Short mmCIF file of C-alpha atoms and ligand atoms in Angstrom, two decimals:
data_model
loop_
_atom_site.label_atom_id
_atom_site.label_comp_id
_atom_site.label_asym_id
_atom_site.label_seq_id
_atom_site.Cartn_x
_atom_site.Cartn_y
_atom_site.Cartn_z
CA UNK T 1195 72.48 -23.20 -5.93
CA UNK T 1196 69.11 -24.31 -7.16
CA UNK T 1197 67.59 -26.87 -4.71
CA UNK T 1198 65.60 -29.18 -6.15
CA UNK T 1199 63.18 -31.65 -3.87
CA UNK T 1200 61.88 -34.58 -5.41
CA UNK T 1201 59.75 -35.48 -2.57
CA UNK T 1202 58.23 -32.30 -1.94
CA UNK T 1203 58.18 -31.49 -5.67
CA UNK T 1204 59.29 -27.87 -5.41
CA UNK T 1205 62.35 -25.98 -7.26
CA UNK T 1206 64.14 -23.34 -4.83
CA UNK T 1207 65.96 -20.50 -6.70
CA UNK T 1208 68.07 -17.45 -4.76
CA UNK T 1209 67.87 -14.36 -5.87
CA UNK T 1210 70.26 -11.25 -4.56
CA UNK T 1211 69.75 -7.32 -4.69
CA UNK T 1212 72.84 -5.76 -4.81
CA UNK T 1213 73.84 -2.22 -4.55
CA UNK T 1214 75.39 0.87 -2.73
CA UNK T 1215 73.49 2.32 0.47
CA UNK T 1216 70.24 3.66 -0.29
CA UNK T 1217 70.06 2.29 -4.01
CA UNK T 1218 66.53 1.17 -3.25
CA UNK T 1219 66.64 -2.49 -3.02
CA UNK T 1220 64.93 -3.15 0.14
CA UNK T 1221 61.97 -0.54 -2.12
CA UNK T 1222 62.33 -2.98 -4.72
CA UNK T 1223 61.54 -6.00 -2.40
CA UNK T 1224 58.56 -4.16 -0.72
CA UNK T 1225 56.72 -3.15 -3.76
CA UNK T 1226 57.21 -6.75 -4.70
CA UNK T 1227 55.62 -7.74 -1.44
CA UNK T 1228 52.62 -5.16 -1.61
CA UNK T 1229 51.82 -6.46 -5.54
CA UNK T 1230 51.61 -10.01 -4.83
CA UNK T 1231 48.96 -12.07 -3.45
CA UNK T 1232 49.23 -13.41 -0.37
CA UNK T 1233 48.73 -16.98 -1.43
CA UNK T 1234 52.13 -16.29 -3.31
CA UNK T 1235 54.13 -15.02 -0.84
CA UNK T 1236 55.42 -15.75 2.53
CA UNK T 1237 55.79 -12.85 5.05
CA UNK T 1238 58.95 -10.43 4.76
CA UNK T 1239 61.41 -10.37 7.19
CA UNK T 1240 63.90 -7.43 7.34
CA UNK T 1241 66.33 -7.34 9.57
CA UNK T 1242 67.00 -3.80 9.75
CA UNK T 1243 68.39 -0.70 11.98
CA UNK T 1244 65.99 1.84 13.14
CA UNK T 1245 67.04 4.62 11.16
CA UNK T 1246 65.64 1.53 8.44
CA UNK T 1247 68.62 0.89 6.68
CA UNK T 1248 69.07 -2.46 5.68
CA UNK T 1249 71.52 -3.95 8.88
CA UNK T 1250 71.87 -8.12 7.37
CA UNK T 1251 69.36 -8.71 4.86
CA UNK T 1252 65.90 -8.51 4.16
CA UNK T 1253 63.92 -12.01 2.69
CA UNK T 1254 60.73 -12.59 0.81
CA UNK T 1255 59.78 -15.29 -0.24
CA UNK T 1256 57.67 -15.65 -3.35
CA UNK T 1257 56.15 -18.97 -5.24
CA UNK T 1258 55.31 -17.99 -9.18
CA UNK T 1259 53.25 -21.61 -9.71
CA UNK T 1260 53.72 -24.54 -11.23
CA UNK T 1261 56.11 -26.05 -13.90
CA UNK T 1262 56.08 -29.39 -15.04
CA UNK T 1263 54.09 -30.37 -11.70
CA UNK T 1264 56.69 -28.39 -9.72
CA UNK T 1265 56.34 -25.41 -7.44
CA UNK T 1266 58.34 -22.55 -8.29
CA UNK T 1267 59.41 -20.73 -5.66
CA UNK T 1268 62.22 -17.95 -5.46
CA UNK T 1269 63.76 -16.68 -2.23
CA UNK T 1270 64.80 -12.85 -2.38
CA UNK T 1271 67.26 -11.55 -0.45
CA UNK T 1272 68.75 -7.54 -0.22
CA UNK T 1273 71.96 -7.23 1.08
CA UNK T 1274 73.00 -4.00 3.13
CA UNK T 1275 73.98 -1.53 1.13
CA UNK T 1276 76.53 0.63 3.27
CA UNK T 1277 80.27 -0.21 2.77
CA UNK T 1278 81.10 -1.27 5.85
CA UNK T 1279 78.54 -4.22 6.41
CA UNK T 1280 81.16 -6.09 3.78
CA UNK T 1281 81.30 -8.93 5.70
CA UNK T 1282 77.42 -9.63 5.85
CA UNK T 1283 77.19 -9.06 2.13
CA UNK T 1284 79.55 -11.77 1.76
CA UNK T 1285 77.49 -14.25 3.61
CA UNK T 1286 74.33 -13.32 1.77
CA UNK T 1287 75.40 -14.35 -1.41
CA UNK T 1288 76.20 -18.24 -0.57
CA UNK T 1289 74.16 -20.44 -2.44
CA UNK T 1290 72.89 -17.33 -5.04
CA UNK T 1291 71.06 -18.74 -8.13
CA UNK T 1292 70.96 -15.19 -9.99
CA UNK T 1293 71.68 -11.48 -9.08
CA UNK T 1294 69.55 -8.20 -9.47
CA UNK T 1295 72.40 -5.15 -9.51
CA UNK T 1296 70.41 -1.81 -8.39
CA UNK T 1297 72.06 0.96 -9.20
CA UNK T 1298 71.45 4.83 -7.80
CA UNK T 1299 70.78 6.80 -11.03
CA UNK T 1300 72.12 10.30 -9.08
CA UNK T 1301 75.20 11.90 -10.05
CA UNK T 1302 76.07 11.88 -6.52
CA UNK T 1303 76.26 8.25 -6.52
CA UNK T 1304 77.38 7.32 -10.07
CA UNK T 1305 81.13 6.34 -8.10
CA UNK T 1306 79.46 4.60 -5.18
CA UNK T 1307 77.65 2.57 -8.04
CA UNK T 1308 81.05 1.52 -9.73
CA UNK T 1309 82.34 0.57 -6.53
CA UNK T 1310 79.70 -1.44 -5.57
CA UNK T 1311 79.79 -3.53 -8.86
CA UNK T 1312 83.91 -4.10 -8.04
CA UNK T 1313 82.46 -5.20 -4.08
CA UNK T 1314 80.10 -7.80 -6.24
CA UNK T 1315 82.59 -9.33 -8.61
CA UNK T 1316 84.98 -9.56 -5.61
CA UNK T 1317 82.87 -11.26 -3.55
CA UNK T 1318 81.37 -13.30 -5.92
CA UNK T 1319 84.72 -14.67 -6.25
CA UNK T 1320 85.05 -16.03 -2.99
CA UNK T 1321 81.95 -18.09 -3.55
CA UNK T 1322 83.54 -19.40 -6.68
CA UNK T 1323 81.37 -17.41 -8.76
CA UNK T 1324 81.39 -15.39 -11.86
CA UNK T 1325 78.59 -12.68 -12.73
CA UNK T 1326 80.05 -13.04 -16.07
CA UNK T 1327 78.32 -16.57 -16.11
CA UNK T 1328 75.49 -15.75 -14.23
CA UNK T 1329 71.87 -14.91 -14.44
CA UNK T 1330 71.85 -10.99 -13.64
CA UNK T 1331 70.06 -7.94 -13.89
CA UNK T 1332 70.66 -4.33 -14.19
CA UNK T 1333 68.27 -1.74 -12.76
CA UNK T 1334 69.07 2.17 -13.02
CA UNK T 1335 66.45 3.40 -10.37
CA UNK T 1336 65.52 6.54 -8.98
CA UNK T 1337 64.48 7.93 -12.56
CA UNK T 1338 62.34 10.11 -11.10
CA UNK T 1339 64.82 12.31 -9.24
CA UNK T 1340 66.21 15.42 -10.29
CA UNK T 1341 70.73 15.76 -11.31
CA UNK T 1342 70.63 12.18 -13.05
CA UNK T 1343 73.33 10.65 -15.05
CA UNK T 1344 71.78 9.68 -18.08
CA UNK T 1345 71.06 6.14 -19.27
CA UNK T 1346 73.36 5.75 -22.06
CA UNK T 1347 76.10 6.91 -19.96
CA UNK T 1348 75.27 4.49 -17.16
CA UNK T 1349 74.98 1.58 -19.65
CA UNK T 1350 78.10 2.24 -21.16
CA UNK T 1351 79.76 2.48 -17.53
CA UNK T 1352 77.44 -0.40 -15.45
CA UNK T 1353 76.89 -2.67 -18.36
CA UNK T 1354 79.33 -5.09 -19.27
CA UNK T 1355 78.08 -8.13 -20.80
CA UNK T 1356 74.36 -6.93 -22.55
CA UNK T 1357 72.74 -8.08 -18.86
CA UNK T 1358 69.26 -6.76 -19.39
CA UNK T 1359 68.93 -3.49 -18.19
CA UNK T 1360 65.89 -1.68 -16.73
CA UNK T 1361 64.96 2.16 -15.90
CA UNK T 1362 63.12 1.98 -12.29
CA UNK T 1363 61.23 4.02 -10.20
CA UNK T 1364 61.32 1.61 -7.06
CA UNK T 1365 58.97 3.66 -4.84
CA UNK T 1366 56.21 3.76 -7.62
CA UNK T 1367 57.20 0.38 -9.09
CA UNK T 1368 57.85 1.27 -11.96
CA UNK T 1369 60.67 -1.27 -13.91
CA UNK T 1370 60.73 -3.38 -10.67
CA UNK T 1371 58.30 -6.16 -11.89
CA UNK T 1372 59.99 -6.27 -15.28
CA UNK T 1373 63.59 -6.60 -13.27
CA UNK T 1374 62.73 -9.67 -11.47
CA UNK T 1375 60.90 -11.27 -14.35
CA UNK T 1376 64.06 -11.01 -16.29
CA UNK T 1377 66.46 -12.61 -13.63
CA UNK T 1378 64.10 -15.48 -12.66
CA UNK T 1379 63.61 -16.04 -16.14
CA UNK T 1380 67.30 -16.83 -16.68
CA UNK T 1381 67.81 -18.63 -13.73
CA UNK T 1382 65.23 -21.15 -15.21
CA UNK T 1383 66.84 -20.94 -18.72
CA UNK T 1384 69.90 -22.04 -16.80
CA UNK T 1385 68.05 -25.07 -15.25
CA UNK T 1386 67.07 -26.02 -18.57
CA UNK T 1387 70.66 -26.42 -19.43
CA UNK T 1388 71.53 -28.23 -16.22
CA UNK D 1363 81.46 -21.00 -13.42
CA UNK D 1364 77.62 -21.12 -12.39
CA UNK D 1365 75.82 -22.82 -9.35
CA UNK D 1366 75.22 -25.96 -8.78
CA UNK D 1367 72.32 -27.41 -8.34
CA UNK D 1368 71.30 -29.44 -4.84
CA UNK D 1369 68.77 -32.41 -5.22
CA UNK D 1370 66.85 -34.02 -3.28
CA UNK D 1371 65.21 -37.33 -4.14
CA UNK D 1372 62.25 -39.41 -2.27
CA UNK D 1373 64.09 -42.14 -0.79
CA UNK D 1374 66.73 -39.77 0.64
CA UNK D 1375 64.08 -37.53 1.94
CA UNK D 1376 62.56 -40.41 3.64
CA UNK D 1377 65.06 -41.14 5.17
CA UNK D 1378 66.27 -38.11 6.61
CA UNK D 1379 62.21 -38.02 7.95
CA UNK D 1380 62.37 -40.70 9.33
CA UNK D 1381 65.50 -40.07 10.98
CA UNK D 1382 64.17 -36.49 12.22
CA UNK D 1383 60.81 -38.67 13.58
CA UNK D 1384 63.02 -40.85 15.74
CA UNK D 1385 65.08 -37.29 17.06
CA UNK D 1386 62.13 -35.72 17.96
CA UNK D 1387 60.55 -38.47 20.25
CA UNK D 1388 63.85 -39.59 21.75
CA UNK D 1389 64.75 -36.20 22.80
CA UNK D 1390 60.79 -35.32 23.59
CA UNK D 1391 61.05 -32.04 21.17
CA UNK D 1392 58.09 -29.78 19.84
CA UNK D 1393 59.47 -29.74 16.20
CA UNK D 1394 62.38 -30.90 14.57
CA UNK D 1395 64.00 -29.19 11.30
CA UNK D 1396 66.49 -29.54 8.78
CA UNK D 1397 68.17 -26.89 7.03
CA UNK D 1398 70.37 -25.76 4.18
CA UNK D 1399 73.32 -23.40 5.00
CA UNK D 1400 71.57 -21.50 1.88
CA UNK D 1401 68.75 -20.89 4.49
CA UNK D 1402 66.29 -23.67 2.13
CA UNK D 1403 64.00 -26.08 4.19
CA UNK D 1404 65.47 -29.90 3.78
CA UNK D 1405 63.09 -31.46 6.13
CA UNK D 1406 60.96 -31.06 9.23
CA UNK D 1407 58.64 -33.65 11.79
CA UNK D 1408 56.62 -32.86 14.70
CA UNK D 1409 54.88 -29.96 16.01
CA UNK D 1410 55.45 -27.90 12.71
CA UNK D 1411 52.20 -26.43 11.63
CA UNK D 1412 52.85 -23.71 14.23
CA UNK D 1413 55.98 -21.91 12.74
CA UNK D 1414 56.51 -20.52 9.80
CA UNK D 1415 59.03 -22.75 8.08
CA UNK D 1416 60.23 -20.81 4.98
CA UNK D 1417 61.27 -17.79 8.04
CA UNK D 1418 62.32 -19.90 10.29
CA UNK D 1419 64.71 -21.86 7.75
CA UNK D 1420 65.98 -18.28 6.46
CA UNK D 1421 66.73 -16.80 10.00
CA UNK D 1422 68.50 -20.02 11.05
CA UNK D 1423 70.69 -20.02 7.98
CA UNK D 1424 71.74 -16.03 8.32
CA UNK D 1425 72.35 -16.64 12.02
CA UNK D 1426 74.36 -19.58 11.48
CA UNK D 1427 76.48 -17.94 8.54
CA UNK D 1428 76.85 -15.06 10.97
CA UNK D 1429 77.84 -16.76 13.67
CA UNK D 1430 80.72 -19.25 11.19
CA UNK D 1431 81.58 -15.34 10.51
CA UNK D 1432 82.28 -14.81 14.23
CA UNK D 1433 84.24 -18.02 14.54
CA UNK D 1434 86.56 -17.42 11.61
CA UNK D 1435 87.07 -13.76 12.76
CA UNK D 1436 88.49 -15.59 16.14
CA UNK D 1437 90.24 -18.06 14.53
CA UNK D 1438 87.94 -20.76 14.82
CA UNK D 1439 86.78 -23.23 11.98
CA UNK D 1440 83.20 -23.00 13.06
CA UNK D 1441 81.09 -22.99 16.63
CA UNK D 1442 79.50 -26.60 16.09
CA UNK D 1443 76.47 -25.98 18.46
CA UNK D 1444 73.87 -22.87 19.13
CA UNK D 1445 71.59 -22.29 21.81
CA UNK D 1446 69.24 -19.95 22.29
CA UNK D 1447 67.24 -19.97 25.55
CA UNK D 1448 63.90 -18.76 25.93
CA UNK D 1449 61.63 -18.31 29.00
CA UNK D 1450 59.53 -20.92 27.45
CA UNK D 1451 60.67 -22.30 24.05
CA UNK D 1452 64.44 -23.02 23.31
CA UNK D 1453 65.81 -23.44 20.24
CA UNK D 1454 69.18 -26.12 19.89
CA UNK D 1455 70.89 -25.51 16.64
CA UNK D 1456 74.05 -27.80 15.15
CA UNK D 1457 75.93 -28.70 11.60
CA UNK D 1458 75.06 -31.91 9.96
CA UNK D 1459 78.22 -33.25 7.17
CA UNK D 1460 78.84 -29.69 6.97
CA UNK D 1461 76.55 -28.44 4.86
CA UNK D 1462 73.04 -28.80 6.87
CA UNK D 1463 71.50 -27.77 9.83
CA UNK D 1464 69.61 -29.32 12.23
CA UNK D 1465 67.44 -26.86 14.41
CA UNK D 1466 65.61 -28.62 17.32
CA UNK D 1467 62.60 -26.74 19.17
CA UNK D 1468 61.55 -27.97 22.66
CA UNK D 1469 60.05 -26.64 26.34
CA UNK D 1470 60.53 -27.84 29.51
CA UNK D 1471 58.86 -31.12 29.03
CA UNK D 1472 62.79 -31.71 27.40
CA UNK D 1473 65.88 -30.41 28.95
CA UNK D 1474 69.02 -29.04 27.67
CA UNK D 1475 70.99 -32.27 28.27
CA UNK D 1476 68.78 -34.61 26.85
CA UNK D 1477 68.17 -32.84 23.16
CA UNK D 1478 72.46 -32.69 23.22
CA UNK D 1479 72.65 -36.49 23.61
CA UNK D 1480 70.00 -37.21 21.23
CA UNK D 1481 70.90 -34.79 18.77
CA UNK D 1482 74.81 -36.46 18.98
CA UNK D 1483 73.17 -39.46 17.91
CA UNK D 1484 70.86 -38.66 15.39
CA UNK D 1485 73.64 -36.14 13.46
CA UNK D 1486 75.54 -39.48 12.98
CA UNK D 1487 72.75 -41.22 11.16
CA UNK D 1488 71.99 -38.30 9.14
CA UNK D 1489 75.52 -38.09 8.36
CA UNK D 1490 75.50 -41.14 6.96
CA UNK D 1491 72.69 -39.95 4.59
CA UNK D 1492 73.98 -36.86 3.26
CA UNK D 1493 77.51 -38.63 2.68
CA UNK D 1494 75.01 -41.36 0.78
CA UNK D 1495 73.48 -38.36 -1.30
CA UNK D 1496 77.01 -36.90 -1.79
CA UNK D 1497 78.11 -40.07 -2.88
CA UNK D 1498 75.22 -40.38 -5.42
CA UNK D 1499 75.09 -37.35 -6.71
CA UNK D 1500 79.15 -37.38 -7.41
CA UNK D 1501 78.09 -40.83 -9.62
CA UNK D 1502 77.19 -40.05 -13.35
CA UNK D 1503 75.07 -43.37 -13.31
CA UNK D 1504 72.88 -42.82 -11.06
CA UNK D 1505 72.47 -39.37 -12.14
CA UNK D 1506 71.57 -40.29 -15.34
CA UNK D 1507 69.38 -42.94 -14.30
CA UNK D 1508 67.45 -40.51 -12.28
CA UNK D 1509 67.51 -37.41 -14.79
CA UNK D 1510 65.37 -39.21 -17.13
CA UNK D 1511 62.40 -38.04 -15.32
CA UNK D 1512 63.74 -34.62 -14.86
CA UNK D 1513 61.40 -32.50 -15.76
CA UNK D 1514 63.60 -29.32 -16.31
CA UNK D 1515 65.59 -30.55 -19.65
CA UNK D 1516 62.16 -29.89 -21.41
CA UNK D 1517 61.05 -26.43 -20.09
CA UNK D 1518 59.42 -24.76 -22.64
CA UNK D 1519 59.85 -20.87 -23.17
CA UNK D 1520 56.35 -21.12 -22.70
CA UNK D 1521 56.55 -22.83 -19.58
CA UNK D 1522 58.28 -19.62 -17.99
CA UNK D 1523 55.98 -17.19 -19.63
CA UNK D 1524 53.12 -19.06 -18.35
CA UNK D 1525 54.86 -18.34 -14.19
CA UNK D 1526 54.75 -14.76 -15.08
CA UNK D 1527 51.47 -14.01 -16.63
CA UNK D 1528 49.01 -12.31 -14.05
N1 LIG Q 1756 62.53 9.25 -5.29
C1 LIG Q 1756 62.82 7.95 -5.17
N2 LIG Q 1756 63.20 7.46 -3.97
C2 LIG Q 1756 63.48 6.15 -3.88
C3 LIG Q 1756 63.42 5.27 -4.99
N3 LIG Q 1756 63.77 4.04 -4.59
C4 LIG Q 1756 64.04 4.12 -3.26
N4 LIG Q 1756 63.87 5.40 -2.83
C5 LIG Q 1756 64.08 5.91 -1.47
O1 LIG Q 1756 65.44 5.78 -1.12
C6 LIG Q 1756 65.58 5.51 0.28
C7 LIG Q 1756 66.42 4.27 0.49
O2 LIG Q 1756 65.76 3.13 -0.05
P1 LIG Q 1756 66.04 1.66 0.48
O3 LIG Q 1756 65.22 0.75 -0.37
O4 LIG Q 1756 65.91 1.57 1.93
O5 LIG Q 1756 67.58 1.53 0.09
P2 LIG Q 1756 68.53 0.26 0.28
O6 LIG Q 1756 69.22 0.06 -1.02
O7 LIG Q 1756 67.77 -0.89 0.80
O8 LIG Q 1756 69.58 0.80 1.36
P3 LIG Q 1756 70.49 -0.07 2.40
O9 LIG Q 1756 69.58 -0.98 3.12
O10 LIG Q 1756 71.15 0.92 3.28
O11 LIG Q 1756 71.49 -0.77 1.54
C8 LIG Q 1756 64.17 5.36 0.81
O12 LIG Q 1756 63.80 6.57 1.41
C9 LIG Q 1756 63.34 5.09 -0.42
O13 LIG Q 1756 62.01 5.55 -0.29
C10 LIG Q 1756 63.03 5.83 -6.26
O14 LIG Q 1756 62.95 5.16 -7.29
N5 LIG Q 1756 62.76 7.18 -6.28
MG1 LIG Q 1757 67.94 -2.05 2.44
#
């Protein structure tokens, strides 16, 4: 849900990483926090376990300027990956604008992938939302690693509506700019509409 | 079916300020805030230059959501009123019309008591606004009247490029 202030002129969007346990999402976030300035961004918060798995969500928040005299600003959130924080996944996706789907490119985890994607559309559902509808990414990350599936195969299993899909390497950055750029860019699009 | 969107126009917004102003010195609060359950910043008066808003709007949202998780898991609808107590600083949390959040800060120059009466009486008069804004926003005629200044109908692809270059 996009909140739009008048008064303060400024356009909120919510953005949600998505994905099984150790996908790389809370990666994603903090090379996103280490390439922007900090005139863009507000501090990170991640509320996290000590082993540093994601335990409710981490946030950043970013601003990306001005349009139309209005401050763009989108709030990122990860939710924990690991099956049985379900409930907390659930809660982190009230109010999303737009969602980034990480996905683990290692054989090991090409199920825990699938199953994550069925978690999303489920809960989703509860909100009253449908990804078919929605602003969304697709990341394949972990390129770098060795036993991966291979792209077209993940594409043809992960990709069901020609969502934009990106090869990542979240630890060196690589893909994780061009991600985000693509889901803020249709959660704007969608604005447009509105 | 996609999100909707939540707006928030000037004369609203003043209002709800002004309502917040009147909170903070009746119940003799540091800072006042108002929420979104989506963990978005509404409104704030007082002592805010101190805290860091966009977190502290964020944190209060997940714990709230958390804590409506809690409730429902005990069969409760929803536990109307937080309160965390500090050594110092205490924080008084509570659901405005449902959908907002009103987080009051204060120290011992306040008590406990005193921010619960106040804040019973201000959540009515900022119900009244949000029903208002509900109202309003459920009206086509005002919302056309008011999208004709919208300045998102004419976003250029450009416009969006222009947020990403670096
Ligand atoms: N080699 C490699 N490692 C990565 C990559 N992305 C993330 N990692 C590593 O994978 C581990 C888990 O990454 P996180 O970002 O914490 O994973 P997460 O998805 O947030 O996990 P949860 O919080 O449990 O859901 C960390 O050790 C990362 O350094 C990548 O592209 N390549
Ligand atoms: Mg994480």
């Amino acid at each position: 849900m996009t909140f739009i202030n008048y008064a303060s002129k400024e356009i909120n969007c919510k953005i949600v990483y998505y994905g099984p346990g150790l996908c790389g999402k809370t990666t994603n976030l903090q090379y996103i926090y280490n390439k922007t300035s900090p005139d863009a961004r507000g501090k990170m918060i991640s509320l996290a376990t000590e082993t540093d798995r994601t335990l409710f969500f981490d946030f950043l928040p970013l601003d990306l300027g001005t349009i139309r005299g209005f401050t763009t600003r989108f709030h990122l959130y990860t939710v924990p990956g690991q099956v049985f924080y379900d409930a907390s996944r659930k809660l982190i996706l009230k109010g999303v604008d737009g969602v980034v789907f990480v996905a683990d490119s290692q054989e090991a985890r090409a199920e825990a992938n699938v199953e994550s994607i069925r978690n999303l559309g489920a809960n989703l559902a509860e909100h009253g939302l449908d990804l078919a509808t929605m602003p969304y990414a697709l990341q394949f990350n972990k390129r770098d690693l060795p036993s991966l599936v291979g792209v077209d195969e993940m594409y043809r299993v992960l990709n069901f509506k020609r969502e934009p899909t990106f090869e990542a390497i979240a630890t060196s950055g690589e893909g994780v700019f061009d991600t985000l750029k693509s889901v803020a860019k249709q959660i704007l699009v969608e604005l447009r509409k509105r | 079916m996609s999100p909707a969107n939540f707006v928030l126009y000037e004369e609203e917004s003043k209002l709800l300020f002004d309502g917040l102003v009147r909170l903070r010195q009746d119940a003799n609060a540091r800072a006042v805030f108002l929420v979104d359950k989506n963990g978005q910043q509404i409104a704030n008066a007082g002592d805010v230059s101190q805290f860091d808003i966009t977190s502290l709007a964020s944190l209060t949202a997940g714990n709230v959501a958390a804590t409506d998780g809690l409730a429902k898991l005990i069969g409760e609808r929803e536990f109307s009123v937080l309160f965390h107590e500090g050594e110092r600083e205490h924080i008084h949390i509570s659901i405005v019309a449902k959908r907002a959040i009103l987080v009051v800060i204060f120290d011992d120059r306040s008590s406990l008591g005193l921010v619960r009466l106040r804040v019973k009486r201000a959540n009515l008069e900022l119900e009244r606004i949000f029903e208002k804004m509900l109202q309003q926003s459920g009206s086509s005629a005002v919302a056309e009247e008011r999208s004709q200044d919208s300045p998102f109908a004419e976003i250029t692809d450009e416009d969006i490029d222009a947020l990403f270059r670096d």
